[in-house]
Structure formats: structure tokens, C-alpha cells
Amino acid sequence: ALTAVLCGEAVERVTGRGTGIDDAGWQRKVRAIKQALTVNRPDPADPLDTLAKVGGFEIAGLAGVLLGAVARRIPVLLDGFITGAAALIAARLCPAVRGYLIASHRSVEPGHQAILRDLGLRPLLDLQMRLGEGTGAVLAMYLVEASLRIVREMTTFPAAGVTDTGV
């Protein structure tokens, strides 16, 4: 619901099958989200209103963690759909958040695609995952750590005494 509101997308376009619900389950899920939006009428221009009306405590907590990290100038490696939804809230509250976000992977959940587009993020991995549990972030963390080591420790050609031989 939160992603549909903040990304301005139709509920059907951002609602996925999670861990593999069937067509009937997906249709019930879409109806429930639409009903929540109709009953609660979240304001797309007000991220706190949207969060209060159709978000959850886990998303609110994660949004707070993101804001706290950015206040301390700490980059954040996002996992999937839920952390992305929290990032939408945090970025609406504090646009500087966007500059600290790293998308670990692209989930197969369609709502995650909308979130990545909205935040202007390109994920490090695309492994067709929807596992949850932070698996995308765990895998991507190795790439982030390796990248940092390369930047910090790799010797440059001049420092290593490599010269242009003209070949």
C-alpha cells in the first residue's frame, strides 16, 4: 500500500506474490490493499501520514534507522522490498537520504522495481530473489567490502613502477 501511494503506481502494478501465493491469494491481497487505501486515504504528499495510515511498525523503525545513519553520514545497504519501502519514507522526510543508499539487489517483487526507480538506485545484484531475511544485503555486502579494499589498498600503476612500454 505504501509503495503504491508514494510511487504513484496502481496497486496491481506493485503487488507481488511474496513467497509464491496463487492467483486467488494475489487477488485477495490486492483487494485488501485497495480497501486499506480507500478506508484510510493516505496523503501521498505527506510521508508521515502515509506511514501512519498504511505502514507498519517495522517500516517506521527502519525509516528511523535510515535517518539516524544519514545523520551520522553512514551509508546504508538496502535489502529488498520492506527496506525499500522504509527508504521511500526516509527519503521523503529527508531528501539527503538518497545519497547514502546502496541497493543490494533487485527483488522479483514488482513493488521493489518501483521503489528502485523512485529512489534512482541501481542494484548491485540481480539474482531473481524474493527470499527476504536480508539475503540480498548479505550477498552484496561482500561486493561492498571488496570494493572498499580495492579503493583503499590497490596499488596504482605509477606506485607499482609500471611504465608505458608503448606496446
mmCIF file of C-alpha atoms in Angstrom:
data_model
loop_
_atom_site.group_PDB
_atom_site.id
_atom_site.type_symbol
_atom_site.label_atom_id
_atom_site.label_comp_id
_atom_site.label_asym_id
_atom_site.label_seq_id
_atom_site.Cartn_x
_atom_site.Cartn_y
_atom_site.Cartn_z
ATOM 1 C CA ALA A 1 0.000 0.000 0.000
ATOM 2 C CA LEU A 2 2.746 2.405 0.995
ATOM 3 C CA THR A 3 4.653 1.817 -2.244
ATOM 4 C CA ALA A 4 1.551 2.339 -4.379
ATOM 5 C CA VAL A 5 0.839 5.654 -2.649
ATOM 6 C CA LEU A 6 4.359 7.090 -2.597
ATOM 7 C CA CYS A 7 5.350 5.881 -6.072
ATOM 8 C CA GLY A 8 2.006 6.832 -7.609
ATOM 9 C CA GLU A 9 1.501 3.334 -9.007
ATOM 10 C CA ALA A 10 -1.597 1.181 -9.318
ATOM 11 C CA VAL A 11 -1.884 -1.401 -6.557
ATOM 12 C CA GLU A 12 -1.876 -4.214 -9.121
ATOM 13 C CA ARG A 13 1.444 -2.999 -10.541
ATOM 14 C CA VAL A 14 3.303 -3.033 -7.222
ATOM 15 C CA THR A 15 1.743 -6.035 -5.523
ATOM 16 C CA GLY A 16 3.706 -9.232 -5.839
ATOM 17 C CA ARG A 17 3.211 -12.826 -4.896
ATOM 18 C CA GLY A 18 5.602 -12.772 -1.955
ATOM 19 C CA THR A 19 6.727 -16.308 -1.358
ATOM 20 C CA GLY A 20 4.519 -17.706 -4.097
ATOM 21 C CA ILE A 21 0.798 -17.245 -3.444
ATOM 22 C CA ASP A 22 -1.595 -18.431 -6.138
ATOM 23 C CA ASP A 23 -3.817 -16.202 -8.308
ATOM 24 C CA ALA A 24 -6.714 -16.241 -5.850
ATOM 25 C CA GLY A 25 -4.396 -15.282 -2.992
ATOM 26 C CA TRP A 26 -2.878 -12.479 -5.044
ATOM 27 C CA GLN A 27 -6.353 -11.117 -5.887
ATOM 28 C CA ARG A 28 -7.316 -11.157 -2.187
ATOM 29 C CA LYS A 29 -4.090 -9.333 -1.376
ATOM 30 C CA VAL A 30 -4.807 -6.640 -3.996
ATOM 31 C CA ARG A 31 -8.378 -6.210 -2.719
ATOM 32 C CA ALA A 32 -7.147 -5.867 0.877
ATOM 33 C CA ILE A 33 -4.607 -3.210 -0.107
ATOM 34 C CA LYS A 34 -7.186 -1.278 -2.130
ATOM 35 C CA GLN A 35 -9.599 -1.414 0.790
ATOM 36 C CA ALA A 36 -6.896 -0.127 3.159
ATOM 37 C CA LEU A 37 -6.244 2.787 0.796
ATOM 38 C CA THR A 38 -9.957 3.570 0.445
ATOM 39 C CA VAL A 39 -10.647 3.421 4.173
ATOM 40 C CA ASN A 40 -7.514 5.240 5.357
ATOM 41 C CA ARG A 41 -6.991 7.721 2.475
ATOM 42 C CA PRO A 42 -3.253 8.353 2.958
ATOM 43 C CA ASP A 43 -1.915 11.655 1.642
ATOM 44 C CA PRO A 44 0.828 10.970 -0.956
ATOM 45 C CA ALA A 45 2.358 14.382 -0.229
ATOM 46 C CA ASP A 46 2.768 13.564 3.473
ATOM 47 C CA PRO A 47 5.081 10.621 4.190
ATOM 48 C CA LEU A 48 4.225 10.508 7.894
ATOM 49 C CA ASP A 49 0.505 10.445 7.140
ATOM 50 C CA THR A 50 1.065 7.646 4.631
ATOM 51 C CA LEU A 51 3.218 5.708 7.086
ATOM 52 C CA ALA A 52 0.715 6.141 9.927
ATOM 53 C CA LYS A 53 -2.243 5.078 7.802
ATOM 54 C CA VAL A 54 -0.885 2.191 5.719
ATOM 55 C CA GLY A 55 2.616 1.452 7.009
ATOM 56 C CA GLY A 56 3.768 -0.812 9.784
ATOM 57 C CA PHE A 57 5.964 -0.552 12.842
ATOM 58 C CA GLU A 58 8.780 -2.407 11.076
ATOM 59 C CA ILE A 59 8.813 0.132 8.243
ATOM 60 C CA ALA A 60 8.652 3.051 10.683
ATOM 61 C CA GLY A 61 11.530 1.595 12.676
ATOM 62 C CA LEU A 62 13.635 1.006 9.578
ATOM 63 C CA ALA A 63 12.943 4.535 8.328
ATOM 64 C CA GLY A 64 14.225 5.811 11.671
ATOM 65 C CA VAL A 65 17.365 3.696 11.367
ATOM 66 C CA LEU A 66 17.971 5.137 7.888
ATOM 67 C CA LEU A 67 17.526 8.703 9.114
ATOM 68 C CA GLY A 68 19.854 8.047 12.039
ATOM 69 C CA ALA A 69 22.524 6.552 9.780
ATOM 70 C CA VAL A 70 22.355 9.502 7.405
ATOM 71 C CA ALA A 71 22.566 11.944 10.320
ATOM 72 C CA ARG A 72 25.889 10.270 11.126
ATOM 73 C CA ARG A 73 26.902 10.180 7.431
ATOM 74 C CA ILE A 74 26.851 6.368 7.314
ATOM 75 C CA PRO A 75 25.881 4.708 4.016
ATOM 76 C CA VAL A 76 23.100 2.126 4.164
ATOM 77 C CA LEU A 77 22.915 -1.108 2.197
ATOM 78 C CA LEU A 78 19.246 -1.785 1.476
ATOM 79 C CA ASP A 79 17.935 -5.299 1.112
ATOM 80 C CA GLY A 80 14.595 -5.716 -0.630
ATOM 81 C CA PHE A 81 11.004 -4.578 -0.666
ATOM 82 C CA ILE A 82 10.471 -3.739 3.016
ATOM 83 C CA THR A 83 13.741 -1.861 3.460
ATOM 84 C CA GLY A 84 12.991 -0.108 0.179
ATOM 85 C CA ALA A 85 9.587 0.997 1.471
ATOM 86 C CA ALA A 86 11.291 2.377 4.576
ATOM 87 C CA ALA A 87 13.768 4.197 2.329
ATOM 88 C CA LEU A 88 10.860 5.825 0.462
ATOM 89 C CA ILE A 89 9.587 7.253 3.747
ATOM 90 C CA ALA A 90 13.043 8.360 4.897
ATOM 91 C CA ALA A 91 13.857 9.973 1.536
ATOM 92 C CA ARG A 92 10.565 11.878 1.550
ATOM 93 C CA LEU A 93 11.320 13.170 5.043
ATOM 94 C CA CYS A 94 14.961 13.985 4.281
ATOM 95 C CA PRO A 95 15.956 14.081 0.576
ATOM 96 C CA ALA A 96 19.659 13.781 1.516
ATOM 97 C CA VAL A 97 18.948 10.138 2.410
ATOM 98 C CA ARG A 98 19.081 9.200 -1.290
ATOM 99 C CA GLY A 99 22.801 9.938 -1.436
ATOM 100 C CA TYR A 100 23.537 7.371 1.280
ATOM 101 C CA LEU A 101 21.551 4.443 -0.104
ATOM 102 C CA ILE A 102 23.041 1.417 -1.848
ATOM 103 C CA ALA A 103 20.593 -1.089 -3.323
ATOM 104 C CA SER A 104 21.917 -4.576 -2.672
ATOM 105 C CA HIS A 105 19.771 -6.426 -5.185
ATOM 106 C CA ARG A 106 16.718 -6.304 -7.402
ATOM 107 C CA SER A 107 13.910 -8.386 -5.960
ATOM 108 C CA VAL A 108 11.443 -10.075 -8.277
ATOM 109 C CA GLU A 109 8.693 -8.283 -6.367
ATOM 110 C CA PRO A 110 7.207 -5.668 -8.743
ATOM 111 C CA GLY A 111 6.894 -3.116 -5.944
ATOM 112 C CA HIS A 112 10.636 -3.277 -5.443
ATOM 113 C CA GLN A 113 11.166 -2.254 -9.070
ATOM 114 C CA ALA A 114 9.001 0.831 -8.486
ATOM 115 C CA ILE A 115 10.928 1.676 -5.315
ATOM 116 C CA LEU A 116 14.311 1.425 -7.043
ATOM 117 C CA ARG A 117 13.077 3.658 -9.886
ATOM 118 C CA ASP A 118 11.652 6.206 -7.472
ATOM 119 C CA LEU A 119 14.866 6.374 -5.447
ATOM 120 C CA GLY A 120 17.059 6.400 -8.566
ATOM 121 C CA LEU A 121 19.001 3.334 -7.439
ATOM 122 C CA ARG A 122 20.741 0.664 -9.497
ATOM 123 C CA PRO A 123 21.097 -2.576 -7.554
ATOM 124 C CA LEU A 124 24.450 -4.324 -7.231
ATOM 125 C CA LEU A 125 22.925 -7.764 -7.889
ATOM 126 C CA ASP A 126 20.014 -9.199 -9.845
ATOM 127 C CA LEU A 127 19.659 -12.821 -8.794
ATOM 128 C CA GLN A 128 15.861 -13.171 -9.136
ATOM 129 C CA MET A 129 15.471 -13.451 -5.362
ATOM 130 C CA ARG A 130 12.472 -12.919 -3.120
ATOM 131 C CA LEU A 131 13.666 -14.752 -0.056
ATOM 132 C CA GLY A 132 13.591 -11.940 2.461
ATOM 133 C CA GLU A 133 15.668 -12.406 5.599
ATOM 134 C CA GLY A 134 18.272 -9.905 4.363
ATOM 135 C CA THR A 135 19.819 -12.373 1.925
ATOM 136 C CA GLY A 136 20.364 -9.815 -0.833
ATOM 137 C CA ALA A 137 22.143 -7.434 1.516
ATOM 138 C CA VAL A 138 24.307 -10.225 2.917
ATOM 139 C CA LEU A 139 25.460 -11.206 -0.571
ATOM 140 C CA ALA A 140 26.028 -7.611 -1.676
ATOM 141 C CA MET A 141 27.998 -6.780 1.466
ATOM 142 C CA TYR A 142 30.888 -8.848 0.135
ATOM 143 C CA LEU A 143 30.930 -6.699 -3.012
ATOM 144 C CA VAL A 144 30.867 -3.503 -0.984
ATOM 145 C CA GLU A 145 33.691 -4.700 1.274
ATOM 146 C CA ALA A 146 35.780 -5.881 -1.699
ATOM 147 C CA SER A 147 35.237 -2.563 -3.463
ATOM 148 C CA LEU A 148 36.383 -0.628 -0.414
ATOM 149 C CA ARG A 149 39.506 -2.767 -0.109
ATOM 150 C CA ILE A 150 40.335 -2.191 -3.769
ATOM 151 C CA VAL A 151 39.963 1.569 -3.399
ATOM 152 C CA ARG A 152 41.981 1.666 -0.170
ATOM 153 C CA GLU A 153 44.673 -0.935 -0.832
ATOM 154 C CA MET A 154 45.219 -1.468 -4.534
ATOM 155 C CA THR A 155 48.464 -0.044 -5.801
ATOM 156 C CA THR A 156 48.326 2.289 -8.769
ATOM 157 C CA PHE A 157 50.480 1.660 -11.849
ATOM 158 C CA PRO A 158 52.809 4.590 -11.072
ATOM 159 C CA ALA A 159 53.235 3.499 -7.442
ATOM 160 C CA ALA A 160 53.994 -0.055 -8.572
ATOM 161 C CA GLY A 161 56.572 1.175 -11.064
ATOM 162 C CA VAL A 162 54.598 0.050 -14.107
ATOM 163 C CA THR A 163 55.628 2.108 -17.105
ATOM 164 C CA ASP A 164 54.134 2.548 -20.525
ATOM 165 C CA THR A 165 56.208 0.417 -22.880
ATOM 166 C CA GLY A 166 54.356 1.672 -25.923
ATOM 167 C CA VAL A 167 53.257 -1.850 -26.872
#
